[in-house]
Coordinates of C-alpha atoms in Angstrom, one line a residue:
X1 CA 152.9 202.4 -4.2
X2 CA 150.5 205.1 -2.0
X3 CA 151.6 204.4 1.2
X4 CA 148.3 203.4 3.5
X5 CA 149.1 205.6 6.7
X6 CA 148.1 208.4 8.7
X7 CA 144.8 208.8 11.1
X8 CA 142.5 209.3 8.2
X9 CA 143.6 206.0 6.9
X10 CA 142.0 203.9 10.0
X11 CA 138.4 203.1 9.9
X12 CA 135.9 204.9 10.9
X13 CA 132.2 203.5 11.5
X14 CA 130.3 206.4 9.7
X15 CA 132.1 206.0 6.4
X16 CA 132.3 202.0 6.4
X17 CA 130.5 199.7 4.7
X18 CA 130.5 195.8 5.0
X19 CA 130.1 192.9 2.8
X20 CA 129.7 189.5 3.3
X21 CA 130.5 187.0 0.9
X22 CA 129.1 183.3 0.5
X23 CA 129.9 182.2 4.1
X24 CA 127.8 178.4 2.6
X25 CA 128.1 175.2 4.0
X26 CA 129.7 174.2 0.4
X27 CA 132.4 176.7 0.4
X28 CA 133.0 175.9 4.1
X29 CA 133.2 172.1 3.3
X30 CA 136.9 172.6 1.5
X31 CA 138.3 175.6 4.2
X32 CA 141.6 174.5 5.4
X33 CA 143.2 177.8 5.4
X34 CA 141.5 178.0 8.8
X35 CA 139.1 175.9 11.2
X36 CA 136.3 176.1 10.3
X37 CA 134.5 177.1 13.5
X38 CA 136.8 179.7 13.7
X39 CA 135.8 181.0 10.3
X40 CA 132.4 181.1 11.6
X41 CA 132.7 182.6 14.8
X42 CA 135.2 185.6 13.8
X43 CA 132.4 186.2 10.8
X44 CA 129.7 186.4 13.9
X45 CA 131.9 188.4 15.7
X46 CA 132.6 190.8 12.8
X47 CA 128.7 190.8 11.7
X48 CA 127.5 191.5 16.0
X49 CA 130.4 194.4 15.7
X50 CA 129.2 195.7 12.3
X51 CA 125.5 196.1 14.1
X52 CA 126.9 197.4 17.7
X53 CA 128.3 200.6 15.3
X54 CA 125.4 200.5 13.0
X55 CA 127.7 200.0 10.1
X56 CA 125.5 199.0 7.0
X57 CA 126.0 195.4 6.3
X58 CA 125.5 194.0 3.3
X59 CA 124.9 189.9 3.0
X60 CA 125.0 188.0 -0.2
X61 CA 125.7 184.1 -1.5
X62 CA 125.9 182.5 -4.8
X63 CA 123.5 179.9 -6.1
X64 CA 122.4 179.6 -2.5
X65 CA 119.6 176.6 -4.0
X66 CA 122.7 174.4 -3.9
X67 CA 125.5 176.0 -2.2
X68 CA 123.1 176.3 1.0
X69 CA 122.2 179.4 2.8
X70 CA 124.4 181.3 4.7
X71 CA 125.2 180.4 8.0
X72 CA 123.0 180.9 10.6
X73 CA 125.3 182.5 12.8
X74 CA 125.7 186.1 10.5
X75 CA 121.9 186.1 9.4
X76 CA 120.6 185.8 13.0
X77 CA 122.1 189.2 13.6
X78 CA 120.0 191.0 10.6
X79 CA 116.7 189.0 11.0
X80 CA 114.5 189.7 8.1
X81 CA 117.4 191.6 5.9
X82 CA 117.7 190.2 2.5
X83 CA 120.5 188.3 1.5
X84 CA 121.4 189.4 -2.5
X85 CA 121.6 185.7 -4.2
X86 CA 123.9 185.8 -6.7
X87 CA 125.3 183.6 -10.1
X88 CA 128.0 185.9 -10.6
X89 CA 131.4 184.8 -8.7
X90 CA 133.0 187.9 -8.8
X91 CA 130.3 189.7 -6.4
X92 CA 131.4 193.4 -7.8
X93 CA 130.0 192.6 -11.3
X94 CA 126.3 191.6 -9.9
X95 CA 125.1 194.8 -10.3
X96 CA 122.3 194.6 -7.2
X97 CA 125.2 194.3 -4.9
X98 CA 127.4 197.0 -5.7
X99 CA 123.8 199.8 -6.1
X100 CA 123.2 198.3 -2.3
X101 CA 127.1 199.3 -1.2
X102 CA 126.6 202.8 -3.3
X103 CA 123.3 203.4 -1.6
X104 CA 125.1 203.8 1.7
X105 CA 127.1 206.3 0.8
X106 CA 129.9 205.1 2.4
X107 CA 133.7 204.9 0.8
X108 CA 135.3 202.3 3.2
X109 CA 134.8 198.9 2.3
X110 CA 135.4 195.3 4.6
X111 CA 135.1 192.8 2.6
X112 CA 135.2 189.3 4.2
X113 CA 133.9 186.0 2.6
X114 CA 134.9 182.2 1.4
X115 CA 136.9 181.7 -0.5
X116 CA 139.3 184.4 -0.2
X117 CA 141.0 183.4 -3.5
X118 CA 138.2 183.8 -5.6
X119 CA 135.3 185.0 -3.8
X120 CA 137.2 188.1 -1.9
X121 CA 140.1 188.3 -4.0
X122 CA 137.8 189.3 -7.1
X123 CA 135.8 192.2 -6.1
X124 CA 138.0 193.6 -3.6
X125 CA 140.8 193.9 -6.8
X126 CA 137.8 195.6 -9.1
X127 CA 136.6 197.7 -6.3
X128 CA 140.2 198.7 -5.9
X129 CA 140.6 199.7 -9.3
X130 CA 137.4 201.6 -9.7
X131 CA 138.9 203.7 -6.5
X132 CA 137.3 201.8 -3.2
X133 CA 139.3 202.3 -0.2
X134 CA 139.0 198.1 0.8
X135 CA 139.9 196.7 3.6
X136 CA 139.9 192.2 3.6
X137 CA 139.0 191.0 6.8
X138 CA 141.2 188.0 7.2
X139 CA 140.0 185.6 9.6
X140 CA 136.9 186.0 8.9
X141 CA 137.5 184.9 5.4
X142 CA 139.2 181.6 4.0
X143 CA 140.4 179.3 1.2
X144 CA 141.0 175.7 0.1
X145 CA 144.7 175.8 1.6
X146 CA 147.2 177.7 3.6
X147 CA 148.8 178.7 0.3
X148 CA 145.6 179.9 -1.8
X149 CA 144.7 182.0 1.4
X150 CA 147.9 183.6 1.5
X151 CA 148.8 184.2 -2.1
X152 CA 145.5 186.0 -2.6
X153 CA 146.2 187.9 0.9
X154 CA 149.7 189.2 -1.0
X155 CA 147.9 190.0 -4.3
X156 CA 145.4 192.0 -2.9
X157 CA 148.0 193.9 -1.3
X158 CA 150.3 194.5 -4.0
X159 CA 146.7 195.8 -5.6
X160 CA 146.2 198.3 -2.7
X161 CA 144.1 196.7 -0.6
X162 CA 144.3 196.7 3.3
X163 CA 144.5 193.7 5.5
X164 CA 143.3 193.0 9.0
X165 CA 141.4 190.6 11.4
X166 CA 138.0 191.2 12.9
X167 CA 138.5 192.3 16.1
X168 CA 141.1 194.9 14.8
X169 CA 138.4 196.1 12.6
X170 CA 136.1 196.4 16.1
X171 CA 139.3 198.2 17.5
X172 CA 139.4 200.8 14.7
X173 CA 135.6 201.4 15.0
X174 CA 135.7 202.0 18.8
X175 CA 138.7 204.2 18.7
X176 CA 138.0 205.6 22.4
X177 CA 136.3 203.8 25.6
X178 CA 134.9 207.1 26.2
X179 CA 132.6 206.1 23.9
X180 CA 130.8 204.4 26.2
X181 CA 127.4 203.4 24.1
X182 CA 129.1 201.7 21.9
X183 CA 132.0 200.3 24.0
X184 CA 129.0 198.5 26.5
X185 CA 127.8 196.6 23.1
X186 CA 131.9 196.1 22.0
X187 CA 132.5 194.4 24.8
X188 CA 129.3 192.3 24.7
X189 CA 130.6 190.7 21.3
X190 CA 133.7 190.6 22.9
X191 CA 132.6 188.2 25.7
X192 CA 130.6 186.2 23.1
X193 CA 133.5 185.7 20.2
X194 CA 137.3 187.1 21.5
X195 CA 138.3 183.8 23.4
X196 CA 140.0 184.3 26.2
X197 CA 139.9 187.8 25.8
X198 CA 136.2 187.4 26.6
X199 CA 136.7 185.3 29.0
X200 CA 139.4 187.4 31.0
X201 CA 137.1 190.4 30.7
X202 CA 135.0 188.0 32.7
X203 CA 137.1 187.0 35.4
X204 CA 137.8 190.8 36.2
X205 CA 134.3 191.4 36.4
X206 CA 134.2 188.5 38.8
X207 CA 136.9 189.6 40.9
X208 CA 135.7 193.6 41.4
X209 CA 132.5 192.1 42.7
X210 CA 133.9 189.7 45.1
X211 CA 133.9 191.3 48.7
X212 CA 137.0 191.5 50.4
X213 CA 137.9 189.2 53.2
X214 CA 137.6 190.9 56.3
X215 CA 141.2 190.1 58.5

């Protein structure tokens, strides 16, 4: 096994490309590994973080005519962008998707989708075999059961995948709070999608702007 370690193994926005796969109503209807609203929230947060860091994002669905359109919480982040609709279950067998990824010139491939055990595992394992540096965002993905999700994650790790949650992806892209341009954009995403952390930040701002009582 080749261990993933060292500074160079961390995600860099200039080397990253994000692929969001099949976040559609049909798939969401049988997600039981996570609370469905959490998956929507986390995926929207991931999409907004990618936009904040100028990470190219490929949107793809499978037979949208029957399975439904991608969640508007995702497509609204990228207004007017084409959603690549496939018939292939395995996204990485669709030349249009692969060509779109290759056109970015990036090699850190980040994947999230529904379902983890099928529509994430298949492309992740194939891309790993072709030499891509693959990261799977586990909490912006979901499966038909906790077991299915966990087994899929174990399977992808065994194949060489890196796994993390959406906020960790954003933190690795940021890396240094002195990068003020992206820090401001990321903070806005945190406020909207990072739950208690976002609320705590707003509270902190409230306290900093509260006049000190005169004694």
